[in-house]
Every structure is written in C-alpha cells, then in structure tokens.
Coordinates of C-alpha atoms and ligand atoms in Angstrom, one line a residue:
M1 CA -15.3 25.8 26.7
A2 CA -11.8 23.7 26.1
K3 CA -11.4 22.7 22.9
V4 CA -9.4 19.6 22.3
L5 CA -7.1 19.3 19.4
T6 CA -9.4 16.3 17.1
R7 CA -10.2 18.5 14.3
G8 CA -11.8 14.5 12.9
P9 CA -15.3 13.3 11.8
T10 CA -17.8 12.8 14.4
Y11 CA -19.9 8.5 13.4
A12 CA -22.5 10.6 11.6
E13 CA -20.3 12.4 9.3
M14 CA -17.9 9.4 8.7
R15 CA -21.5 7.7 7.9
H16 CA -22.9 10.7 5.5
P17 CA -20.5 13.3 4.7
S18 CA -22.5 15.4 3.0
R19 CA -23.5 16.2 6.8
L20 CA -20.2 18.4 7.2
P21 CA -19.9 21.8 6.9
P22 CA -19.5 22.3 2.4
E23 CA -16.3 23.8 3.1
I24 CA -14.5 21.3 5.0
R25 CA -16.1 18.8 2.5
R26 CA -14.7 21.1 -0.5
R27 CA -11.1 21.0 1.4
A28 CA -11.3 17.4 2.4
L29 CA -11.9 15.4 -0.8
E30 CA -9.1 18.6 -2.4
A31 CA -6.5 17.0 0.3
R32 CA -7.1 14.3 -1.0
K33 CA -4.4 15.2 -3.6
N34 CA -1.8 15.3 -0.3
E35 CA -2.3 12.3 1.6
L36 CA -0.4 13.1 4.5
D37 CA -2.9 16.4 4.9
P38 CA -4.9 16.2 7.9
L39 CA -8.3 17.2 6.2
N40 CA -8.4 13.6 5.3
L41 CA -9.5 12.5 8.6
F42 CA -12.6 13.2 7.2
N43 CA -12.2 10.9 3.8
I44 CA -12.7 8.3 6.5
T45 CA -16.0 7.4 4.5
W46 CA -17.1 4.3 2.7
R47 CA -19.0 7.4 0.1
N48 CA -17.1 8.5 -2.7
R49 CA -16.9 12.1 -3.8
E50 CA -20.6 12.0 -5.2
D51 CA -22.2 10.1 -1.7
R52 CA -22.3 7.0 -3.3
V53 CA -21.1 4.1 -1.7
R54 CA -17.6 2.7 -3.4
H55 CA -18.9 -1.4 -4.2
V56 CA -19.3 -3.6 -6.6
V57 CA -22.0 -6.4 -7.6
L58 CA -20.0 -9.2 -9.0
P59 CA -21.6 -10.8 -11.9
G60 CA -23.5 -13.6 -12.2
E61 CA -21.6 -15.6 -15.0
L62 CA -18.4 -15.1 -12.8
T63 CA -19.8 -16.0 -9.5
G64 CA -21.5 -19.0 -10.9
V65 CA -24.5 -18.2 -8.4
P66 CA -28.1 -16.5 -9.3
A67 CA -28.0 -14.7 -5.9
N68 CA -26.1 -10.8 -6.2
I69 CA -22.9 -10.9 -4.6
V70 CA -22.4 -7.3 -3.7
V71 CA -18.9 -6.2 -2.5
L72 CA -17.6 -3.3 -0.2
L73 CA -14.8 -1.5 -1.5
G74 CA -12.7 -0.5 1.1
R75 CA -9.5 0.3 -0.7
D76 CA -10.4 3.9 -1.1
F77 CA -10.3 4.7 2.0
P78 CA -7.0 6.5 3.5
S79 CA -4.6 5.0 3.8
G80 CA -5.7 2.2 1.9
S81 CA -8.2 0.2 3.9
H82 CA -11.0 0.6 6.1
K83 CA -9.1 -0.4 9.1
V84 CA -8.2 3.8 9.5
G85 CA -11.7 3.9 11.2
P86 CA -11.7 1.9 14.1
A87 CA -7.7 3.4 14.4
Y88 CA -9.7 6.9 14.3
T89 CA -12.2 6.0 16.2
T90 CA -10.1 4.7 18.8
L91 CA -7.8 7.3 19.2
M92 CA -10.3 9.9 19.0
E93 CA -12.3 8.7 21.9
G94 CA -9.8 8.7 24.1
E95 CA -9.0 12.4 23.1
L96 CA -12.3 13.3 24.3
A97 CA -12.2 11.4 27.4
G98 CA -9.2 12.9 28.1
E99 CA -6.9 9.7 28.2
I100 CA -4.7 11.0 25.1
R101 CA -3.2 14.2 24.6
P102 CA -1.2 14.9 21.4
G103 CA 2.7 15.6 22.3
E104 CA 2.4 13.9 25.6
N105 CA 1.6 9.8 24.8
T106 CA 2.7 7.8 22.4
I107 CA -0.1 5.6 20.5
I108 CA 0.8 1.3 20.2
G109 CA -1.3 -0.7 17.7
P110 CA -0.9 -4.3 18.4
S111 CA -2.3 -5.0 14.9
T112 CA -0.8 -7.8 12.1
G113 CA -1.0 -4.9 9.3
N114 CA -3.6 -2.7 8.4
F115 CA -4.7 -1.7 11.8
G116 CA -1.1 -1.1 12.1
I117 CA -1.0 0.7 8.9
G118 CA -4.1 2.6 9.8
T119 CA -3.0 3.2 13.0
A120 CA 0.6 4.9 12.3
Y121 CA -1.3 6.9 9.3
I122 CA -4.4 8.4 11.8
A123 CA -1.0 9.2 14.7
K124 CA 1.0 11.3 12.2
L125 CA -2.0 13.2 10.6
M126 CA -3.1 13.3 15.0
G127 CA 0.6 13.9 16.4
Y128 CA 1.3 11.8 18.1
R129 CA 4.9 8.8 17.9
C130 CA 3.7 5.9 17.2
V131 CA 4.8 2.0 17.4
V132 CA 2.8 -0.9 15.7
I133 CA 4.2 -4.4 17.0
M134 CA 2.8 -6.9 14.5
P135 CA 4.2 -10.4 13.5
E136 CA 7.9 -10.8 11.2
Q137 CA 6.1 -12.7 8.6
M138 CA 3.6 -10.6 7.0
S139 CA 3.9 -9.0 3.6
A140 CA 6.6 -6.4 2.5
E141 CA 4.2 -4.0 1.4
R142 CA 2.5 -3.3 4.9
Y143 CA 5.7 -2.5 6.9
E144 CA 6.8 -0.6 4.0
R145 CA 3.9 2.1 4.8
I146 CA 4.5 2.3 8.0
R147 CA 7.3 3.5 8.0
R148 CA 5.9 5.7 5.6
Y149 CA 4.0 7.1 8.1
G150 CA 6.3 7.6 10.2
G151 CA 5.7 4.7 12.6
E152 CA 8.0 2.2 14.3
L153 CA 7.8 -1.6 14.4
D154 CA 8.4 -4.1 17.3
L155 CA 8.0 -7.3 15.2
T156 CA 7.0 -10.4 17.2
P157 CA 7.9 -14.4 16.1
G158 CA 5.5 -15.6 13.6
S159 CA 2.7 -14.7 11.6
E160 CA -0.8 -14.3 10.8
S161 CA -1.7 -16.8 13.1
D162 CA 0.8 -15.9 16.3
V163 CA -1.1 -12.5 17.2
I164 CA -1.4 -13.1 20.8
L165 CA 2.2 -13.1 20.8
V166 CA 1.4 -9.5 19.9
L167 CA -1.1 -9.4 22.5
E168 CA 1.3 -10.2 24.9
R169 CA 3.9 -7.9 24.0
T170 CA 1.8 -5.2 24.0
R171 CA 0.6 -6.4 27.7
D172 CA 4.2 -7.1 29.1
H173 CA 6.2 -4.5 27.8
Y174 CA 3.9 -1.4 26.6
R175 CA 1.5 -1.5 29.2
K176 CA 3.5 -0.8 32.1
D177 CA 4.4 2.7 30.8
P178 CA 1.1 4.9 31.3
Q179 CA 2.5 7.2 28.5
N180 CA 1.4 4.5 26.4
K181 CA -2.0 4.4 25.2
V182 CA -2.5 1.3 23.4
L183 CA -5.6 1.8 20.7
G184 CA -6.8 -2.3 21.5
Q185 CA -9.2 -3.0 18.2
F186 CA -9.5 -6.7 19.3
E187 CA -11.3 -5.6 23.0
L188 CA -11.8 -1.8 22.5
L189 CA -15.3 -0.9 21.3
P190 CA -15.2 1.5 19.4
N191 CA -14.0 -0.9 16.6
Y192 CA -17.6 -2.3 17.3
R193 CA -19.1 1.3 16.8
F194 CA -17.4 2.0 13.4
H195 CA -18.4 -0.9 12.2
R196 CA -22.0 -1.5 13.4
F197 CA -22.9 2.6 12.5
V198 CA -21.1 3.5 9.6
T199 CA -19.8 -0.2 7.4
G200 CA -23.4 -1.0 8.9
D201 CA -25.3 1.8 7.2
A202 CA -22.5 0.8 4.6
A203 CA -23.9 -2.6 3.5
L204 CA -27.9 -1.8 3.5
D205 CA -27.2 1.6 1.3
A206 CA -25.0 -0.4 -1.4
A207 CA -27.7 -3.0 -2.1
K208 CA -30.3 -0.6 -2.3
G209 CA -30.1 -0.3 -5.3
V210 CA -29.4 -4.4 -6.5
G211 CA -32.4 -6.4 -6.5
D212 CA -35.3 -7.2 -4.1
G213 CA -32.9 -4.3 -2.1
R214 CA -32.8 -6.6 1.0
V215 CA -29.6 -7.6 2.5
A216 CA -30.0 -11.5 2.8
A217 CA -27.1 -12.2 4.0
F218 CA -23.6 -9.5 5.5
V219 CA -20.7 -12.2 5.1
A220 CA -17.3 -11.1 7.1
A221 CA -13.6 -13.0 7.8
P222 CA -12.7 -12.0 11.1
G223 CA -9.5 -10.4 12.4
S224 CA -11.0 -9.1 15.0
A225 CA -14.3 -8.7 14.4
G226 CA -14.9 -5.4 14.1
T227 CA -16.6 -5.7 10.4
L228 CA -19.0 -8.2 11.7
A229 CA -20.2 -5.9 13.8
A230 CA -22.2 -4.3 10.6
A231 CA -24.2 -7.8 11.1
D232 CA -26.0 -6.0 14.0
E233 CA -27.1 -3.2 12.1
I234 CA -28.5 -4.8 9.4
K235 CA -30.3 -7.0 11.8
A236 CA -31.9 -4.2 13.1
K237 CA -33.1 -3.7 9.5
F238 CA -33.7 -6.8 7.6
P239 CA -34.0 -9.3 10.9
D240 CA -33.1 -12.1 8.6
C241 CA -30.3 -11.1 7.6
V242 CA -27.6 -14.1 8.4
G243 CA -24.5 -13.4 9.8
V244 CA -21.6 -15.5 8.6
A245 CA -18.0 -15.4 9.8
V246 CA -15.1 -16.9 7.7
E247 CA -12.1 -18.5 8.3
P248 CA -9.5 -20.0 7.0
K249 CA -9.5 -23.9 6.9
E250 CA -5.8 -24.2 8.0
C251 CA -6.7 -21.6 11.6
S252 CA -10.6 -23.3 12.1
T253 CA -10.4 -21.5 15.6
L254 CA -14.1 -20.6 15.9
Y255 CA -15.3 -23.5 14.2
D256 CA -13.4 -26.3 15.8
N257 CA -11.0 -24.8 18.4
G258 CA -8.8 -25.2 15.0
R259 CA -5.0 -23.2 15.3
G260 CA -3.5 -23.7 12.5
T261 CA -0.9 -21.6 10.5
H262 CA -2.2 -19.4 7.5
R263 CA -1.6 -17.4 4.7
I264 CA -4.8 -15.2 4.8
E265 CA -3.3 -12.2 6.2
G266 CA -5.4 -9.7 8.1
I267 CA -7.6 -12.3 9.2
G268 CA -7.7 -16.2 11.4
D269 CA -6.1 -14.9 15.0
K270 CA -6.4 -17.9 16.2
M271 CA -9.2 -16.7 18.7
V272 CA -12.7 -15.0 20.0
T273 CA -11.5 -11.6 19.4
L274 CA -13.4 -9.5 22.7
I275 CA -15.6 -7.2 20.4
H276 CA -17.0 -10.4 19.0
N277 CA -20.3 -9.9 19.1
V278 CA -20.9 -13.5 18.6
I279 CA -25.3 -13.5 19.1
T280 CA -25.3 -12.5 15.5
T281 CA -23.1 -14.9 14.1
D282 CA -24.6 -17.3 12.5
Y283 CA -22.2 -19.6 10.4
V284 CA -18.9 -20.3 10.8
A285 CA -17.5 -20.7 6.9
L286 CA -13.9 -22.4 5.9
V287 CA -12.2 -21.5 2.8
H288 CA -8.6 -23.1 2.4
D289 CA -6.2 -20.3 2.2
D290 CA -4.1 -21.4 -0.8
D291 CA -7.3 -20.8 -3.1
C292 CA -7.5 -17.1 -2.3
V293 CA -4.0 -16.5 -2.7
R294 CA -4.7 -18.1 -6.0
G295 CA -8.0 -16.5 -6.6
L296 CA -6.7 -13.4 -6.4
K297 CA -3.4 -13.8 -8.7
V298 CA -6.9 -15.3 -11.6
L299 CA -8.9 -12.2 -10.6
E300 CA -5.7 -9.7 -10.8
Q301 CA -3.9 -11.0 -14.0
G302 CA -6.2 -13.9 -15.5
R303 CA -9.1 -11.2 -16.4
P304 CA -8.9 -11.9 -20.3
V305 CA -8.4 -15.8 -19.8
L306 CA -11.5 -15.2 -17.6
E307 CA -13.5 -13.2 -19.8
R308 CA -12.8 -15.9 -22.9
Q309 CA -13.8 -19.0 -20.5
L310 CA -16.9 -16.9 -19.8
R311 CA -17.7 -15.7 -23.1
L312 CA -17.7 -12.4 -21.9
A313 CA -17.0 -9.3 -24.2
A314 CA -12.9 -8.5 -23.6
G315 CA -12.6 -5.4 -20.9
A316 CA -15.4 -6.7 -19.1
L317 CA -14.1 -7.9 -16.0
D318 CA -11.9 -4.8 -16.3
H319 CA -13.8 -2.8 -13.5
L320 CA -12.8 -5.5 -11.2
G321 CA -8.7 -4.9 -11.1
G322 CA -6.9 -3.9 -8.4
W323 CA -9.6 -3.6 -5.5
F324 CA -9.5 -6.7 -3.9
G325 CA -6.5 -7.9 -1.5
I326 CA -6.3 -12.2 -0.6
S327 CA -9.4 -11.3 2.8
S328 CA -11.4 -9.9 0.3
V329 CA -10.9 -13.3 -2.2
C330 CA -11.8 -15.0 1.3
N331 CA -14.9 -13.3 1.3
I332 CA -16.1 -13.3 -2.0
I333 CA -15.6 -17.3 -1.6
G334 CA -17.7 -17.2 1.6
A335 CA -20.5 -15.3 -0.1
I336 CA -20.5 -17.8 -3.2
K337 CA -21.3 -20.7 -0.2
T338 CA -23.2 -18.7 1.7
A339 CA -25.8 -17.7 -1.5
K340 CA -25.6 -22.2 -2.2
L341 CA -26.1 -22.9 1.3
L342 CA -29.1 -20.5 1.6
R343 CA -30.6 -21.1 -1.6
L344 CA -31.1 -17.6 -2.4
G345 CA -32.3 -16.9 -6.0
A346 CA -31.9 -14.4 -8.6
G347 CA -32.9 -10.8 -6.9
Q348 CA -31.7 -11.9 -3.3
N349 CA -28.6 -9.9 -2.3
V350 CA -25.1 -11.6 -0.3
V351 CA -23.4 -8.4 1.0
T352 CA -19.4 -8.6 1.7
V353 CA -16.3 -6.2 2.2
A354 CA -12.6 -5.8 0.7
T355 CA -10.8 -4.7 3.2
D356 CA -7.5 -3.5 1.9
G357 CA -7.2 -3.9 -2.5
F358 CA -4.4 -5.2 -4.7
D359 CA -1.8 -2.7 -3.3
R360 CA -0.5 -4.6 -0.6
Y361 CA -0.3 -7.6 -2.5
P362 CA 2.5 -8.6 -5.3
S363 CA 5.2 -9.6 -3.0
V364 CA 2.3 -12.4 -1.8
I365 CA 2.1 -13.2 -5.7
A366 CA 5.4 -13.4 -6.5
D367 CA 5.9 -15.9 -3.7
L368 CA 3.0 -18.1 -5.0
E369 CA 5.5 -17.6 -8.8
R370 CA 8.1 -19.4 -6.9
R371 CA 5.8 -21.8 -5.2
S372 CA 3.9 -23.2 -8.1
G373 CA 6.1 -22.7 -11.0
P374 CA 5.2 -20.7 -14.3
I375 CA 1.1 -20.0 -14.5
G376 CA -0.1 -20.6 -17.4
D377 CA -4.1 -19.6 -19.2
S378 CA -4.6 -23.3 -18.6
T379 CA -3.9 -23.1 -14.8
L380 CA -5.8 -19.8 -14.2
A381 CA -8.5 -21.2 -15.8
R382 CA -8.9 -24.4 -13.4
W383 CA -7.9 -22.7 -10.5
Y384 CA -11.8 -20.6 -11.4
D385 CA -13.1 -23.7 -11.7
E386 CA -11.8 -25.0 -8.6
I387 CA -11.7 -22.0 -6.7
F388 CA -14.9 -20.1 -7.5
R389 CA -17.4 -22.5 -9.6
G390 CA -16.4 -25.3 -7.3
A391 CA -17.5 -23.5 -4.1
T392 CA -19.6 -25.7 -1.9
T393 CA -21.5 -25.8 0.9
G394 CA -19.4 -28.3 2.6
E395 CA -17.7 -27.3 6.2
M396 CA -20.1 -24.7 7.2
L397 CA -21.2 -24.7 10.9
E398 CA -24.3 -23.4 11.8
V399 CA -24.1 -21.5 15.0
R400 CA -26.9 -20.2 16.2
S401 CA -27.6 -23.1 18.9
G402 CA -26.9 -22.1 22.8
V403 CA -24.6 -25.2 22.8
Q404 CA -22.5 -23.5 19.9
K405 CA -22.9 -19.8 21.3
E406 CA -21.9 -21.8 25.2
R407 CA -18.6 -23.1 22.7
L408 CA -17.2 -19.9 21.9
Y409 CA -18.1 -17.5 24.6
R410 CA -15.7 -20.1 26.6
Q411 CA -13.2 -19.8 23.8
K412 CA -13.6 -16.0 24.3
R413 CA -13.2 -16.4 28.5
E414 CA -10.2 -18.6 27.9
V415 CA -8.4 -15.3 25.9
W416 CA -9.7 -12.8 27.7
S417 CA -9.7 -13.2 31.5
R418 CA -5.5 -13.5 30.3
F419 CA -5.6 -10.0 29.9
G420 CA -7.6 -8.7 32.8
Y421 CA -11.3 -8.9 31.9
S422 CA -13.7 -10.5 34.5
D423 CA -16.4 -12.5 34.7
A424 CA -19.0 -10.4 35.3
Y425 CA -18.2 -8.4 32.4
L426 CA -17.7 -11.6 30.0
E427 CA -21.1 -12.3 31.3
K428 CA -22.4 -9.2 30.6
M429 CA -21.4 -9.4 26.8
K430 CA -24.0 -12.7 26.3
S431 CA -26.9 -10.3 26.3
Q432 CA -27.4 -8.2 22.7
S433 CA -28.5 -5.2 25.3
F434 CA -24.7 -4.8 26.5
W435 CA -24.1 -4.5 22.2
D436 CA -27.0 -2.1 21.9
E437 CA -25.6 0.0 25.4
E438 CA -22.9 0.3 23.7
Y439 CA -23.6 1.3 20.0
Q440 CA -26.2 4.2 21.9
K441 CA -23.3 6.1 23.0
I442 CA -22.9 7.2 19.6
E443 CA -24.9 9.6 19.9
H444 CA -23.6 11.6 22.8
I445 CA -19.6 10.9 21.7
D446 CA -20.9 12.7 18.2
R447 CA -22.4 15.6 20.5
D448 CA -19.8 16.3 22.5
L449 CA -17.4 15.9 19.8
A450 CA -18.9 18.8 17.5
L451 CA -18.8 20.9 20.9
K452 CA -15.3 20.4 22.0
R453 CA -13.6 20.5 18.4
D454 CA -12.4 23.5 16.6
L455 CA -13.2 22.7 12.6
M456 CA -11.4 26.0 11.5
G457 CA -8.2 26.0 13.8
Ligands
PLP1 C1 -7.1 -7.1 4.8 C2 -7.6 -7.1 5.9 N1 -8.7 -8.5 5.5 C3 -9.5 -8.9 6.7 C4 -9.5 -7.9 8.3 C5 -10.5 -8.1 9.3 O1 -11.5 -6.9 10.0 P1 -11.9 -6.8 11.3 O2 -10.5 -7.1 12.1 O3 -12.4 -5.7 11.2 O4 -12.8 -8.2 11.3 C6 -8.0 -7.4 8.0 C7 -8.3 -6.6 9.7 O5 -6.8 -6.1 9.9 C8 -7.8 -6.8 7.1 O6 -6.2 -6.3 7.9

C-alpha cells in the first residue's frame, strides 16, 4: 500500500491524544522543546500532558454573573493558537485525497493572521513552500511569526474587515496556477470538521466538572466561523444549548449587514462565511471593539488593581495572565452578555474560547497607550466597571426565526456565488443533514489516514 507523507494525527487522536501509540505521544510531548520538530503535529489538541482540556473558569467576582464562564485556552496549541487545527486538517485531507503533494505544490493561506501563522507552520513541518495572503494592517507580531516559519507574505490593503480583498487576490492571482493549493478556511469543510469534532468535545469535557456539568450556551466570535461549529456538537448532546455569534459593533454584518472597520483581529470579516452553519446560531451579540482592547489591558496589566477592587487576595488573578488576546476578551464580554440575557443562575455554564494569547498583542497595547495617554489605576478600575460589570443585554439579536435565517442565507449567497458556488450547493447547506453528512466523513478520513500513514517513518 502506498504510504502518504502525512505523519500527523487522526481526528480521533486530536480529540483524545491518549489514543496515540504511547511512544509517539511521549516523543511528541518531548518535541514541545523544539517547535519546528514535525512531531509537534501530534500536539494539535486542546488537551495537556495530563490529558485535561486546557481551560479556565473565570472567577464570579470578575464576571459579576452567577453562571460559570468557562474559557477554553488555545494559546498552547503549536504555533500559538487553535487555528493550526483547521490548517492541519485541510492540508491532511488534501494529501489523503491525492490533491496536494509535498515538493510539488505551494500552499496558499488566505487569512487575517492566526490561520496564516498556522498554515505557514504546518507547511514548514510537512515540507511545503507557503504563501500567506493577508491584510497589511494586522499586528506586527503576526508577520514576524509567519516569517519565522518560513512563510512568504502577500499583503493586501486594509485591515481585518477587508478580508474579501484577500479572497479576491487568492482567486484572481493564485487559483489560476494549479501548482498552488489554497487552504480556504472560509469555505472548506475540514475547518468545520475540526471544530465540531475536536473543539466541540473539548467544550463538553471542560464543562463536565463545573457546576451542573452541562453547557447552557456556547459563545464565539466568528472569523471563518469554524469555532462556532463546536455548537453543533454541543447541541447534539444538550439540544437546549444556545449558540451565540459575537461581532464587533463597528462591523455588525450578521446583526444588521453593517460593514465598518474595527480593531478585533481575527473576527468580523464582513461576511457570512460558507462554512458557517447558521442553523445552530441562535443569537448575534455586539461588542464595542475598543472595549476588547481596553479589556485586554485590564486583564493583562491591571490585575493587581482588580484584585484590590474586588477584595481578592493579592495574586488571586495571576492564573489568568498571558492566556487572552483581543478576541478572547470579545468572547468573554459576549459570554457575560449571554449569561445575563438568558438569566443563567449559579451552576449553569457558558463556554467560550480564547483563540490565542497575549504574546501577539503587545504592539496593539502600545498603540492603545499612545492613543489614550497614561493609563493609571483609576482608569483601569473604571474600564473594568464599564466593560465587564457594565456589559448589558442590549444589542443582542435573536436569529432563530425563518426570516432571520433567510436573511443570513441571502448574505451568504451574495458573497459565495461570486466565488463560483452554485445555488444548488448553497441550498443544500440550509439543511442540518448537509452538516451531519460532512461531519460523518470523519470516520472514513481517519480510517484512510491510519491505513496510509507511516508513523514511524
Ligand atoms: C484571534 C482570533 N480570534 C478568533 C478567530 C475566529 O475563529 P474562527 O475563524 O474559527 O471563527 C480567529 C480566526 O482567525 C482569530 O485569529
């Protein structure tokens, strides 16, 4: 049997790395010391060395709501964010199908940053040349990482909300050459599969030991909307779970077709992505972009002030340091709004996600300091009150009705028919069975990969 070069994990092994052959698991954990060691592919998982899902339950004093806010922590994935997961599954599935071959193809990663970082990283580990196409105004730390992994950059005008220019550049320049293989996170279903199967399970597992052990709501701000697929998995177990998509108030596309520029890197891309299963999104919540930047400053550098204000012991919030980025704060604010809207009580859980950590935002905080002038203790205390305690149930739109779903489908069609998707395909996506069938492909993919790969090679 022909062995393919993919030496990475199956979906089942990403969900439960304890299923890996013990020797591979041991060597993969050892490889953490050298991030460019290809064995790190086996560290693409939410689970730590002890097989526990990395998460934190935010202190109730901090959130001001009785419900538990459980945050999955993505920073310790290889390359520094969970976006490496969909980058890997898209490339792995392409190799398995015989469509992508190392040495022959160039990998193209249309992105606003973390997916591009993940793509450059995976390409390096799996032996490909890689070009990342992304807007020119993202955080400096992002470009540095991509270059560190040997990725080439092709920058398009604008910032996060100009991602359609990235897609156009991909279509008009790169797709024409068949040697180029595009890992299209906004349109390809390995992204959906990764998050429904791997992230969805992690969310369920993290909630297991907390409060009533159930998930009352899952909250995530969509970029590609891959992460939101976790809601599909959670709803299969807890059908009453409420799925909430969070958007920047400045770019309220799902909320009311708004299309402005904003500061929350990674989300708010001015479109309904193709892989967004809008059936399982029940609400859209808006959050002001600068609240997320200021909120990050508070959580990262204002913890001693918060501890005094909340009458917590000195150091009681230390464990939160470093784990959050701007979109994580957006998700946390969205989770607080959701807990308030649904009037969740003690023991009920809202699960959300911190896609990346603080390491890629010092330049953004430096910019905040330039814009705001000196930020003293009283400013940090006021920001905390306004942003976290002051989060309201305003600007939350229920999108469960047929009318709202049709509006979202219309938006999806507007974008994706321009990129060659037929009405018949878009129509099929309106049925949950489309998504369930895509999900069920995992079993076959895993079997195929296990047969073809050569783990010890
Ligand atoms: C920092 C950050 N947060 C959130 C997201 C959104 O995640 P998803 O693309 O799964 O919707 C991204 C995506 O790139 C991101 O980079």
